[in-house]
Amino acid sequence: MKSIKLQILQTLYEQDFYAWVEQTAELLRSHQWDTLDLEHLIEEVVDLGKSQQRALQSALRLVLSHLLKWKYQPEHRSRSWQVTITRERLNIDELLEESPSLRRFLNDAEWINTTYQRSRREAIVETSLSEDNFAIACPFSVDEILDLDFYPNADE
């Protein structure tokens, strides 16, 4: 039978997530292990990892879409594109510094390809260029994507 405290905590999760977080943190600090809402706590810990992966993918997608625009629309290159590329490269660097195990996604060809395909679609929509203009496979290496000084030429 569930304790009353656990039932209250589980209800709190559904009704007031922030209050659930505060209560759970307090229970963890005070080592009240038997009162923890473990089912939801595990779910939230897993989601934390997923959010780190999504943050990496989002930053990578922005870098890639802007590198594609830089490469395929040289006449529209702007300081704004350069700022976005730099900012997101720095975001990736911070994420990797904070969570080095995320680097494995950058070594995963399928993960990179999925991210590239989304970036490619975004660049096609933003530029109004035909999809035939854009490489089907990612034309940049991971080192180039992360290199703060790398900007592709139109003829590369």
JSON list of N, CA and C in Angstrom, two decimals, residues 73-125:
[
{"chain": "A", "resi": 73, "resn": "GLN", "atom": "N", "xyz": [24.15, 30.60, -50.75]},
{"chain": "A", "resi": 73, "resn": "GLN", "atom": "CA", "xyz": [23.67, 31.95, -51.04]},
{"chain": "A", "resi": 73, "resn": "GLN", "atom": "C", "xyz": [24.73, 32.97, -50.63]},
{"chain": "A", "resi": 74, "resn": "PRO", "atom": "N", "xyz": [25.89, 32.91, -51.26]},
{"chain": "A", "resi": 74, "resn": "PRO", "atom": "CA", "xyz": [26.97, 33.82, -50.85]},
{"chain": "A", "resi": 74, "resn": "PRO", "atom": "C", "xyz": [26.60, 35.30, -50.99]},
{"chain": "A", "resi": 75, "resn": "GLU", "atom": "N", "xyz": [25.71, 35.59, -51.90]},
{"chain": "A", "resi": 75, "resn": "GLU", "atom": "CA", "xyz": [25.31, 36.99, -52.10]},
{"chain": "A", "resi": 75, "resn": "GLU", "atom": "C", "xyz": [24.46, 37.53, -50.95]},
{"chain": "A", "resi": 76, "resn": "HIS", "atom": "N", "xyz": [23.97, 36.64, -50.09]},
{"chain": "A", "resi": 76, "resn": "HIS", "atom": "CA", "xyz": [23.14, 37.06, -48.96]},
{"chain": "A", "resi": 76, "resn": "HIS", "atom": "C", "xyz": [23.85, 36.92, -47.61]},
{"chain": "A", "resi": 77, "resn": "ARG", "atom": "N", "xyz": [25.12, 36.61, -47.65]},
{"chain": "A", "resi": 77, "resn": "ARG", "atom": "CA", "xyz": [25.85, 36.43, -46.39]},
{"chain": "A", "resi": 77, "resn": "ARG", "atom": "C", "xyz": [25.72, 37.70, -45.55]},
{"chain": "A", "resi": 78, "resn": "SER", "atom": "N", "xyz": [25.56, 37.47, -44.25]},
{"chain": "A", "resi": 78, "resn": "SER", "atom": "CA", "xyz": [25.37, 38.63, -43.37]},
{"chain": "A", "resi": 78, "resn": "SER", "atom": "C", "xyz": [26.09, 38.43, -42.05]},
{"chain": "A", "resi": 79, "resn": "ARG", "atom": "N", "xyz": [26.26, 39.52, -41.37]},
{"chain": "A", "resi": 79, "resn": "ARG", "atom": "CA", "xyz": [26.84, 39.50, -40.03]},
{"chain": "A", "resi": 79, "resn": "ARG", "atom": "C", "xyz": [25.96, 38.67, -39.10]},
{"chain": "A", "resi": 80, "resn": "SER", "atom": "N", "xyz": [24.65, 38.77, -39.31]},
{"chain": "A", "resi": 80, "resn": "SER", "atom": "CA", "xyz": [23.69, 38.03, -38.50]},
{"chain": "A", "resi": 80, "resn": "SER", "atom": "C", "xyz": [23.91, 36.53, -38.62]},
{"chain": "A", "resi": 81, "resn": "TRP", "atom": "N", "xyz": [24.13, 36.03, -39.85]},
{"chain": "A", "resi": 81, "resn": "TRP", "atom": "CA", "xyz": [24.40, 34.61, -40.04]},
{"chain": "A", "resi": 81, "resn": "TRP", "atom": "C", "xyz": [25.67, 34.21, -39.30]},
{"chain": "A", "resi": 82, "resn": "GLN", "atom": "N", "xyz": [26.69, 35.07, -39.43]},
{"chain": "A", "resi": 82, "resn": "GLN", "atom": "CA", "xyz": [27.97, 34.78, -38.78]},
{"chain": "A", "resi": 82, "resn": "GLN", "atom": "C", "xyz": [27.81, 34.75, -37.26]},
{"chain": "A", "resi": 83, "resn": "VAL", "atom": "N", "xyz": [27.04, 35.67, -36.72]},
{"chain": "A", "resi": 83, "resn": "VAL", "atom": "CA", "xyz": [26.79, 35.71, -35.28]},
{"chain": "A", "resi": 83, "resn": "VAL", "atom": "C", "xyz": [26.06, 34.44, -34.83]},
{"chain": "A", "resi": 84, "resn": "THR", "atom": "N", "xyz": [25.06, 34.03, -35.58]},
{"chain": "A", "resi": 84, "resn": "THR", "atom": "CA", "xyz": [24.31, 32.82, -35.24]},
{"chain": "A", "resi": 84, "resn": "THR", "atom": "C", "xyz": [25.21, 31.59, -35.27]},
{"chain": "A", "resi": 85, "resn": "ILE", "atom": "N", "xyz": [26.01, 31.46, -36.31]},
{"chain": "A", "resi": 85, "resn": "ILE", "atom": "CA", "xyz": [26.93, 30.33, -36.42]},
{"chain": "A", "resi": 85, "resn": "ILE", "atom": "C", "xyz": [27.89, 30.29, -35.23]},
{"chain": "A", "resi": 86, "resn": "THR", "atom": "N", "xyz": [28.47, 31.43, -34.91]},
{"chain": "A", "resi": 86, "resn": "THR", "atom": "CA", "xyz": [29.42, 31.51, -33.80]},
{"chain": "A", "resi": 86, "resn": "THR", "atom": "C", "xyz": [28.74, 31.21, -32.47]},
{"chain": "A", "resi": 87, "resn": "ARG", "atom": "N", "xyz": [27.58, 31.82, -32.24]},
{"chain": "A", "resi": 87, "resn": "ARG", "atom": "CA", "xyz": [26.86, 31.61, -30.98]},
{"chain": "A", "resi": 87, "resn": "ARG", "atom": "C", "xyz": [26.52, 30.14, -30.78]},
{"chain": "A", "resi": 88, "resn": "GLU", "atom": "N", "xyz": [26.02, 29.49, -31.83]},
{"chain": "A", "resi": 88, "resn": "GLU", "atom": "CA", "xyz": [25.62, 28.09, -31.68]},
{"chain": "A", "resi": 88, "resn": "GLU", "atom": "C", "xyz": [26.82, 27.16, -31.58]},
{"chain": "A", "resi": 89, "resn": "ARG", "atom": "N", "xyz": [27.91, 27.50, -32.23]},
{"chain": "A", "resi": 89, "resn": "ARG", "atom": "CA", "xyz": [29.14, 26.71, -32.06]},
{"chain": "A", "resi": 89, "resn": "ARG", "atom": "C", "xyz": [29.61, 26.80, -30.60]},
{"chain": "A", "resi": 90, "resn": "LEU", "atom": "N", "xyz": [29.53, 28.00, -30.04]},
{"chain": "A", "resi": 90, "resn": "LEU", "atom": "CA", "xyz": [29.91, 28.16, -28.64]},
{"chain": "A", "resi": 90, "resn": "LEU", "atom": "C", "xyz": [28.95, 27.43, -27.71]},
{"chain": "A", "resi": 91, "resn": "ASN", "atom": "N", "xyz": [27.67, 27.43, -28.06]},
{"chain": "A", "resi": 91, "resn": "ASN", "atom": "CA", "xyz": [26.69, 26.65, -27.27]},
{"chain": "A", "resi": 91, "resn": "ASN", "atom": "C", "xyz": [27.03, 25.16, -27.30]},
{"chain": "A", "resi": 92, "resn": "ILE", "atom": "N", "xyz": [27.39, 24.67, -28.48]},
{"chain": "A", "resi": 92, "resn": "ILE", "atom": "CA", "xyz": [27.78, 23.26, -28.60]},
{"chain": "A", "resi": 92, "resn": "ILE", "atom": "C", "xyz": [29.02, 22.99, -27.74]},
{"chain": "A", "resi": 93, "resn": "ASP", "atom": "N", "xyz": [29.99, 23.89, -27.81]},
{"chain": "A", "resi": 93, "resn": "ASP", "atom": "CA", "xyz": [31.21, 23.73, -27.02]},
{"chain": "A", "resi": 93, "resn": "ASP", "atom": "C", "xyz": [30.89, 23.68, -25.52]},
{"chain": "A", "resi": 94, "resn": "GLU", "atom": "N", "xyz": [29.99, 24.55, -25.06]},
{"chain": "A", "resi": 94, "resn": "GLU", "atom": "CA", "xyz": [29.60, 24.55, -23.65]},
{"chain": "A", "resi": 94, "resn": "GLU", "atom": "C", "xyz": [28.88, 23.25, -23.27]},
{"chain": "A", "resi": 95, "resn": "LEU", "atom": "N", "xyz": [28.00, 22.80, -24.13]},
{"chain": "A", "resi": 95, "resn": "LEU", "atom": "CA", "xyz": [27.29, 21.55, -23.86]},
{"chain": "A", "resi": 95, "resn": "LEU", "atom": "C", "xyz": [28.26, 20.38, -23.75]},
{"chain": "A", "resi": 96, "resn": "LEU", "atom": "N", "xyz": [29.24, 20.33, -24.66]},
{"chain": "A", "resi": 96, "resn": "LEU", "atom": "CA", "xyz": [30.21, 19.24, -24.65]},
{"chain": "A", "resi": 96, "resn": "LEU", "atom": "C", "xyz": [31.15, 19.33, -23.45]},
{"chain": "A", "resi": 97, "resn": "GLU", "atom": "N", "xyz": [31.45, 20.54, -23.03]},
{"chain": "A", "resi": 97, "resn": "GLU", "atom": "CA", "xyz": [32.29, 20.72, -21.85]},
{"chain": "A", "resi": 97, "resn": "GLU", "atom": "C", "xyz": [31.54, 20.27, -20.59]},
{"chain": "A", "resi": 98, "resn": "GLU", "atom": "N", "xyz": [30.27, 20.61, -20.53]},
{"chain": "A", "resi": 98, "resn": "GLU", "atom": "CA", "xyz": [29.43, 20.27, -19.39]},
{"chain": "A", "resi": 98, "resn": "GLU", "atom": "C", "xyz": [29.09, 18.77, -19.36]},
{"chain": "A", "resi": 99, "resn": "SER", "atom": "N", "xyz": [28.88, 18.21, -20.54]},
{"chain": "A", "resi": 99, "resn": "SER", "atom": "CA", "xyz": [28.48, 16.79, -20.66]},
{"chain": "A", "resi": 99, "resn": "SER", "atom": "C", "xyz": [29.28, 16.14, -21.78]},
{"chain": "A", "resi": 100, "resn": "PRO", "atom": "N", "xyz": [30.54, 15.77, -21.51]},
{"chain": "A", "resi": 100, "resn": "PRO", "atom": "CA", "xyz": [31.39, 15.20, -22.56]},
{"chain": "A", "resi": 100, "resn": "PRO", "atom": "C", "xyz": [30.81, 13.96, -23.24]},
{"chain": "A", "resi": 101, "resn": "SER", "atom": "N", "xyz": [29.96, 13.23, -22.55]},
{"chain": "A", "resi": 101, "resn": "SER", "atom": "CA", "xyz": [29.40, 12.02, -23.16]},
{"chain": "A", "resi": 101, "resn": "SER", "atom": "C", "xyz": [28.47, 12.33, -24.33]},
{"chain": "A", "resi": 102, "resn": "LEU", "atom": "N", "xyz": [28.04, 13.59, -24.46]},
{"chain": "A", "resi": 102, "resn": "LEU", "atom": "CA", "xyz": [27.22, 13.98, -25.62]},
{"chain": "A", "resi": 102, "resn": "LEU", "atom": "C", "xyz": [28.01, 13.89, -26.93]},
{"chain": "A", "resi": 103, "resn": "ARG", "atom": "N", "xyz": [29.33, 13.91, -26.81]},
{"chain": "A", "resi": 103, "resn": "ARG", "atom": "CA", "xyz": [30.17, 13.87, -28.01]},
{"chain": "A", "resi": 103, "resn": "ARG", "atom": "C", "xyz": [29.91, 12.62, -28.85]},
{"chain": "A", "resi": 104, "resn": "ARG", "atom": "N", "xyz": [29.44, 11.56, -28.21]},
{"chain": "A", "resi": 104, "resn": "ARG", "atom": "CA", "xyz": [29.17, 10.33, -28.96]},
{"chain": "A", "resi": 104, "resn": "ARG", "atom": "C", "xyz": [28.14, 10.56, -30.06]},
{"chain": "A", "resi": 105, "resn": "PHE", "atom": "N", "xyz": [27.22, 11.51, -29.87]},
{"chain": "A", "resi": 105, "resn": "PHE", "atom": "CA", "xyz": [26.23, 11.80, -30.91]},
{"chain": "A", "resi": 105, "resn": "PHE", "atom": "C", "xyz": [26.91, 12.41, -32.14]},
{"chain": "A", "resi": 106, "resn": "LEU", "atom": "N", "xyz": [27.96, 13.18, -31.92]},
{"chain": "A", "resi": 106, "resn": "LEU", "atom": "CA", "xyz": [28.69, 13.78, -33.04]},
{"chain": "A", "resi": 106, "resn": "LEU", "atom": "C", "xyz": [29.49, 12.74, -33.81]},
{"chain": "A", "resi": 107, "resn": "ASN", "atom": "N", "xyz": [29.71, 11.58, -33.21]},
{"chain": "A", "resi": 107, "resn": "ASN", "atom": "CA", "xyz": [30.40, 10.48, -33.88]},
{"chain": "A", "resi": 107, "resn": "ASN", "atom": "C", "xyz": [29.43, 9.47, -34.48]},
{"chain": "A", "resi": 108, "resn": "ASP", "atom": "N", "xyz": [28.15, 9.75, -34.36]},
{"chain": "A", "resi": 108, "resn": "ASP", "atom": "CA", "xyz": [27.10, 8.86, -34.85]},
{"chain": "A", "resi": 108, "resn": "ASP", "atom": "C", "xyz": [26.63, 9.37, -36.21]},
{"chain": "A", "resi": 109, "resn": "ALA", "atom": "N", "xyz": [27.04, 8.70, -37.28]},
{"chain": "A", "resi": 109, "resn": "ALA", "atom": "CA", "xyz": [26.73, 9.15, -38.64]},
{"chain": "A", "resi": 109, "resn": "ALA", "atom": "C", "xyz": [25.22, 9.26, -38.88]},
{"chain": "A", "resi": 110, "resn": "GLU", "atom": "N", "xyz": [24.47, 8.33, -38.34]},
{"chain": "A", "resi": 110, "resn": "GLU", "atom": "CA", "xyz": [23.01, 8.38, -38.53]},
{"chain": "A", "resi": 110, "resn": "GLU", "atom": "C", "xyz": [22.39, 9.60, -37.83]},
{"chain": "A", "resi": 111, "resn": "TRP", "atom": "N", "xyz": [22.86, 9.88, -36.62]},
{"chain": "A", "resi": 111, "resn": "TRP", "atom": "CA", "xyz": [22.36, 11.03, -35.86]},
{"chain": "A", "resi": 111, "resn": "TRP", "atom": "C", "xyz": [22.71, 12.33, -36.58]},
{"chain": "A", "resi": 112, "resn": "ILE", "atom": "N", "xyz": [23.95, 12.41, -37.06]},
{"chain": "A", "resi": 112, "resn": "ILE", "atom": "CA", "xyz": [24.38, 13.60, -37.82]},
{"chain": "A", "resi": 112, "resn": "ILE", "atom": "C", "xyz": [23.54, 13.74, -39.07]},
{"chain": "A", "resi": 113, "resn": "ASN", "atom": "N", "xyz": [23.31, 12.64, -39.78]},
{"chain": "A", "resi": 113, "resn": "ASN", "atom": "CA", "xyz": [22.52, 12.69, -41.01]},
{"chain": "A", "resi": 113, "resn": "ASN", "atom": "C", "xyz": [21.09, 13.15, -40.74]},
{"chain": "A", "resi": 114, "resn": "THR", "atom": "N", "xyz": [20.48, 12.65, -39.68]},
{"chain": "A", "resi": 114, "resn": "THR", "atom": "CA", "xyz": [19.12, 13.08, -39.33]},
{"chain": "A", "resi": 114, "resn": "THR", "atom": "C", "xyz": [19.08, 14.58, -39.06]},
{"chain": "A", "resi": 115, "resn": "THR", "atom": "N", "xyz": [20.06, 15.05, -38.32]},
{"chain": "A", "resi": 115, "resn": "THR", "atom": "CA", "xyz": [20.14, 16.48, -38.02]},
{"chain": "A", "resi": 115, "resn": "THR", "atom": "C", "xyz": [20.39, 17.28, -39.29]},
{"chain": "A", "resi": 116, "resn": "TYR", "atom": "N", "xyz": [21.29, 16.78, -40.13]},
{"chain": "A", "resi": 116, "resn": "TYR", "atom": "CA", "xyz": [21.58, 17.47, -41.39]},
{"chain": "A", "resi": 116, "resn": "TYR", "atom": "C", "xyz": [20.33, 17.55, -42.27]},
{"chain": "A", "resi": 117, "resn": "GLN", "atom": "N", "xyz": [19.57, 16.47, -42.37]},
{"chain": "A", "resi": 117, "resn": "GLN", "atom": "CA", "xyz": [18.38, 16.48, -43.22]},
{"chain": "A", "resi": 117, "resn": "GLN", "atom": "C", "xyz": [17.38, 17.53, -42.75]},
{"chain": "A", "resi": 118, "resn": "ARG", "atom": "N", "xyz": [17.25, 17.70, -41.46]},
{"chain": "A", "resi": 118, "resn": "ARG", "atom": "CA", "xyz": [16.37, 18.75, -40.92]},
{"chain": "A", "resi": 118, "resn": "ARG", "atom": "C", "xyz": [16.92, 20.13, -41.25]},
{"chain": "A", "resi": 119, "resn": "SER", "atom": "N", "xyz": [18.23, 20.28, -41.12]},
{"chain": "A", "resi": 119, "resn": "SER", "atom": "CA", "xyz": [18.87, 21.56, -41.44]},
{"chain": "A", "resi": 119, "resn": "SER", "atom": "C", "xyz": [18.74, 21.88, -42.92]},
{"chain": "A", "resi": 120, "resn": "ARG", "atom": "N", "xyz": [18.91, 20.87, -43.73]},
{"chain": "A", "resi": 120, "resn": "ARG", "atom": "CA", "xyz": [18.79, 21.01, -45.19]},
{"chain": "A", "resi": 120, "resn": "ARG", "atom": "C", "xyz": [17.39, 21.48, -45.55]},
{"chain": "A", "resi": 121, "resn": "ARG", "atom": "N", "xyz": [16.38, 20.84, -44.95]},
{"chain": "A", "resi": 121, "resn": "ARG", "atom": "CA", "xyz": [14.98, 21.23, -45.22]},
{"chain": "A", "resi": 121, "resn": "ARG", "atom": "C", "xyz": [14.75, 22.68, -44.80]},
{"chain": "A", "resi": 122, "resn": "GLU", "atom": "N", "xyz": [15.27, 23.04, -43.65]},
{"chain": "A", "resi": 122, "resn": "GLU", "atom": "CA", "xyz": [15.14, 24.41, -43.15]},
{"chain": "A", "resi": 122, "resn": "GLU", "atom": "C", "xyz": [15.80, 25.40, -44.11]},
{"chain": "A", "resi": 123, "resn": "ALA", "atom": "N", "xyz": [16.99, 25.07, -44.57]},
{"chain": "A", "resi": 123, "resn": "ALA", "atom": "CA", "xyz": [17.69, 25.96, -45.50]},
{"chain": "A", "resi": 123, "resn": "ALA", "atom": "C", "xyz": [16.96, 26.08, -46.83]},
{"chain": "A", "resi": 124, "resn": "ILE", "atom": "N", "xyz": [16.38, 24.99, -47.31]},
{"chain": "A", "resi": 124, "resn": "ILE", "atom": "CA", "xyz": [15.61, 25.02, -48.56]},
{"chain": "A", "resi": 124, "resn": "ILE", "atom": "C", "xyz": [14.44, 25.98, -48.42]},
{"chain": "A", "resi": 125, "resn": "VAL", "atom": "N", "xyz": [13.73, 25.87, -47.32]},
{"chain": "A", "resi": 125, "resn": "VAL", "atom": "CA", "xyz": [12.57, 26.75, -47.09]},
{"chain": "A", "resi": 125, "resn": "VAL", "atom": "C", "xyz": [13.01, 28.20, -46.95]}
]
